[in-house]
């Protein structure tokens, strides 16, 4: 049994470390912050090890380090980097709050599992990002920024030459030509990082507004010669293209891609499978030694035909790296940012010292996908 001060919310996080996951949903800095809001923090043994936060760091910040069973028993709210699996959900007490990227747009079955377990589920992917009050809760922005930065480094590392122009006694080496497809949060960070490494960067996005953003970073905007001006969807996001538009876009990208040494793809449409931008034909047209990093790779497919999560596929000397998990490779900072996002979501739902849903709040309406009865209300019932 964890020690709990009277009238506080107890928040717990687990050790989610796996082959590709090194992040943790709560860091010691944020423990200290949450304590000021009256939250008692429980952290599973070793949860922060892979992100360089030790159990001793958590204890020093005022958290209690314990086993998963104690967290499941004592915590009223649980925070996640990745969504909890069904086995863990089945061990949760009804009324527990679950905060994480739950994949609720594409996985109804999973949401039903949460509903059946009687938990109150807060889906971070549904955060109304346009609200100014939601900025500090925006995990998509914080983690995609980290991913875009790391994607440029991974590409540079896999590439067999320099990114900047180099003049040496043995000759001058031309700078690498980098193409970024999808110039949202991750894409803009990838542009900035590749530019700082000295590459000549070109970028493309279907949203007309992105041209100015790309150019303001000193990159060229790729003209595909297509009119996809209606590519802007709701809320500042892209819309899904029609089959004809997509085919025209793929043909144009495949052709233009041939001139580049490195291609980084980050294109997504909320709630949909990522669009294929570069087909097998386009990959086959790249020169030996070219590197492709597909940050949108997923089990449903990514932006690059044939990309596979966690693998480097090498075809005719072209490396295609399926890497949606790159934020995890900058685990210390990515965890700290993510932890701040999750903590601010948690504290949004604390009203008068207890977890509560305010049905008239836009954020609550948008994010609660299962259950709506807070634990305290259940205890009272
Ligand atoms: P995202 O991860 O959903 O998509 C990444 C990028 O892929 C987007 O720029 C999108 O336009 C692009 N894309 C989708 N389909 C494409 C296609 N077929 N071809 C080329 N590109 C394609 O989005 P994100 O990066 O999280 O955010 C996108 C934009 O949303 C941001 O640049 C920003 O302008 C806006 N945004 C606004 C707020 C806010 O209002 N506070 C917050 C977050 C994001």
mmCIF file of C-alpha atoms and ligand atoms in Angstrom, residues 129-131 135 138 140-141 144 181-188 204-207 210 213 231 235-239 241 249 266-270 275 277, ligand 1:
data_model
loop_
_atom_site.group_PDB
_atom_site.id
_atom_site.type_symbol
_atom_site.label_atom_id
_atom_site.label_comp_id
_atom_site.label_asym_id
_atom_site.label_seq_id
_atom_site.Cartn_x
_atom_site.Cartn_y
_atom_site.Cartn_z
ATOM 1 C CA UNK A 129 -4.713 21.442 -30.327
ATOM 2 C CA UNK A 130 -6.046 24.773 -31.534
ATOM 3 C CA UNK A 131 -7.041 25.792 -27.971
ATOM 4 C CA UNK A 135 -0.608 24.024 -25.932
ATOM 5 C CA UNK A 138 0.206 18.815 -26.903
ATOM 6 C CA UNK A 140 1.822 15.283 -30.753
ATOM 7 C CA UNK A 141 3.760 18.526 -31.105
ATOM 8 C CA UNK A 144 6.900 14.951 -33.362
ATOM 9 C CA UNK A 181 7.897 15.103 -47.510
ATOM 10 C CA UNK A 182 5.280 16.379 -45.056
ATOM 11 C CA UNK A 183 6.247 19.728 -43.538
ATOM 12 C CA UNK A 184 4.190 19.721 -40.327
ATOM 13 C CA UNK A 185 5.693 19.696 -36.835
ATOM 14 C CA UNK A 186 8.123 16.810 -37.505
ATOM 15 C CA UNK A 187 8.941 17.893 -41.055
ATOM 16 C CA UNK A 188 9.836 21.455 -40.042
ATOM 17 C CA UNK A 204 6.876 19.476 -49.822
ATOM 18 C CA UNK A 205 3.499 19.458 -48.111
ATOM 19 C CA UNK A 206 -0.010 19.323 -49.444
ATOM 20 C CA UNK A 207 -1.177 22.263 -47.281
ATOM 21 C CA UNK A 210 3.324 25.206 -45.544
ATOM 22 C CA UNK A 213 6.904 27.977 -43.398
ATOM 23 C CA UNK A 231 -5.222 19.881 -49.572
ATOM 24 C CA UNK A 235 -8.151 22.421 -37.897
ATOM 25 C CA UNK A 236 -5.003 23.267 -39.885
ATOM 26 C CA UNK A 237 -4.483 19.615 -40.892
ATOM 27 C CA UNK A 238 -4.268 18.042 -44.337
ATOM 28 C CA UNK A 239 -7.300 16.271 -45.762
ATOM 29 C CA UNK A 241 -6.598 13.082 -51.057
ATOM 30 C CA UNK A 249 0.923 13.013 -56.400
ATOM 31 C CA UNK A 266 6.523 12.619 -42.027
ATOM 32 C CA UNK A 267 3.110 12.963 -43.751
ATOM 33 C CA UNK A 268 -0.028 12.104 -41.829
ATOM 34 C CA UNK A 269 -3.751 12.800 -41.927
ATOM 35 C CA UNK A 270 -5.381 12.582 -38.467
ATOM 36 C CA UNK A 275 -0.734 8.380 -47.309
ATOM 37 C CA UNK A 277 3.894 9.374 -51.129
HETATM 38 P P1 LIG B 1 0.303 15.590 -38.911
HETATM 39 O O1 LIG B 1 1.300 14.843 -38.077
HETATM 40 O O2 LIG B 1 -1.113 15.130 -38.954
HETATM 41 O O3 LIG B 1 0.835 15.637 -40.440
HETATM 42 C C1 LIG B 1 2.167 15.947 -40.784
HETATM 43 C C2 LIG B 1 2.177 16.697 -42.102
HETATM 44 O O4 LIG B 1 1.831 15.825 -43.189
HETATM 45 C C3 LIG B 1 1.184 17.859 -42.172
HETATM 46 O O5 LIG B 1 1.864 19.067 -42.395
HETATM 47 C C4 LIG B 1 0.286 17.492 -43.338
HETATM 48 O O6 LIG B 1 -0.177 18.613 -44.073
HETATM 49 C C5 LIG B 1 1.203 16.603 -44.170
HETATM 50 N N1 LIG B 1 0.507 15.764 -45.162
HETATM 51 C C6 LIG B 1 -0.597 14.990 -45.024
HETATM 52 N N2 LIG B 1 -0.926 14.386 -46.175
HETATM 53 C C7 LIG B 1 0.017 14.749 -47.089
HETATM 54 C C8 LIG B 1 0.234 14.449 -48.451
HETATM 55 N N3 LIG B 1 -0.574 13.638 -49.136
HETATM 56 N N4 LIG B 1 1.308 15.016 -49.061
HETATM 57 C C9 LIG B 1 2.149 15.843 -48.385
HETATM 58 N N5 LIG B 1 1.996 16.158 -47.088
HETATM 59 C C10 LIG B 1 0.942 15.627 -46.450
HETATM 60 O O7 LIG B 1 0.242 17.114 -38.537
HETATM 61 P P2 LIG B 1 1.138 17.999 -37.540
HETATM 62 O O8 LIG B 1 2.525 18.026 -38.037
HETATM 63 O O9 LIG B 1 0.928 17.593 -36.141
HETATM 64 O O10 LIG B 1 0.466 19.423 -37.745
HETATM 65 C C11 LIG B 1 0.164 19.916 -39.037
HETATM 66 C C12 LIG B 1 -0.134 21.388 -38.926
HETATM 67 O O11 LIG B 1 -1.233 21.600 -38.031
HETATM 68 C C13 LIG B 1 0.997 22.198 -38.328
HETATM 69 O O12 LIG B 1 1.995 22.526 -39.221
HETATM 70 C C14 LIG B 1 0.261 23.390 -37.812
HETATM 71 O O13 LIG B 1 0.102 24.361 -38.806
HETATM 72 C C15 LIG B 1 -1.093 22.839 -37.450
HETATM 73 N N6 LIG B 1 -1.173 22.761 -35.982
HETATM 74 C C16 LIG B 1 -1.793 23.763 -35.354
HETATM 75 C C17 LIG B 1 -1.850 23.758 -33.974
HETATM 76 C C18 LIG B 1 -2.528 24.861 -33.258
HETATM 77 O O14 LIG B 1 -3.510 25.363 -33.728
HETATM 78 N N7 LIG B 1 -2.057 25.237 -32.129
HETATM 79 C C19 LIG B 1 -1.276 22.765 -33.219
HETATM 80 C C20 LIG B 1 -0.656 21.739 -33.883
HETATM 81 C C21 LIG B 1 -0.599 21.753 -35.278
#
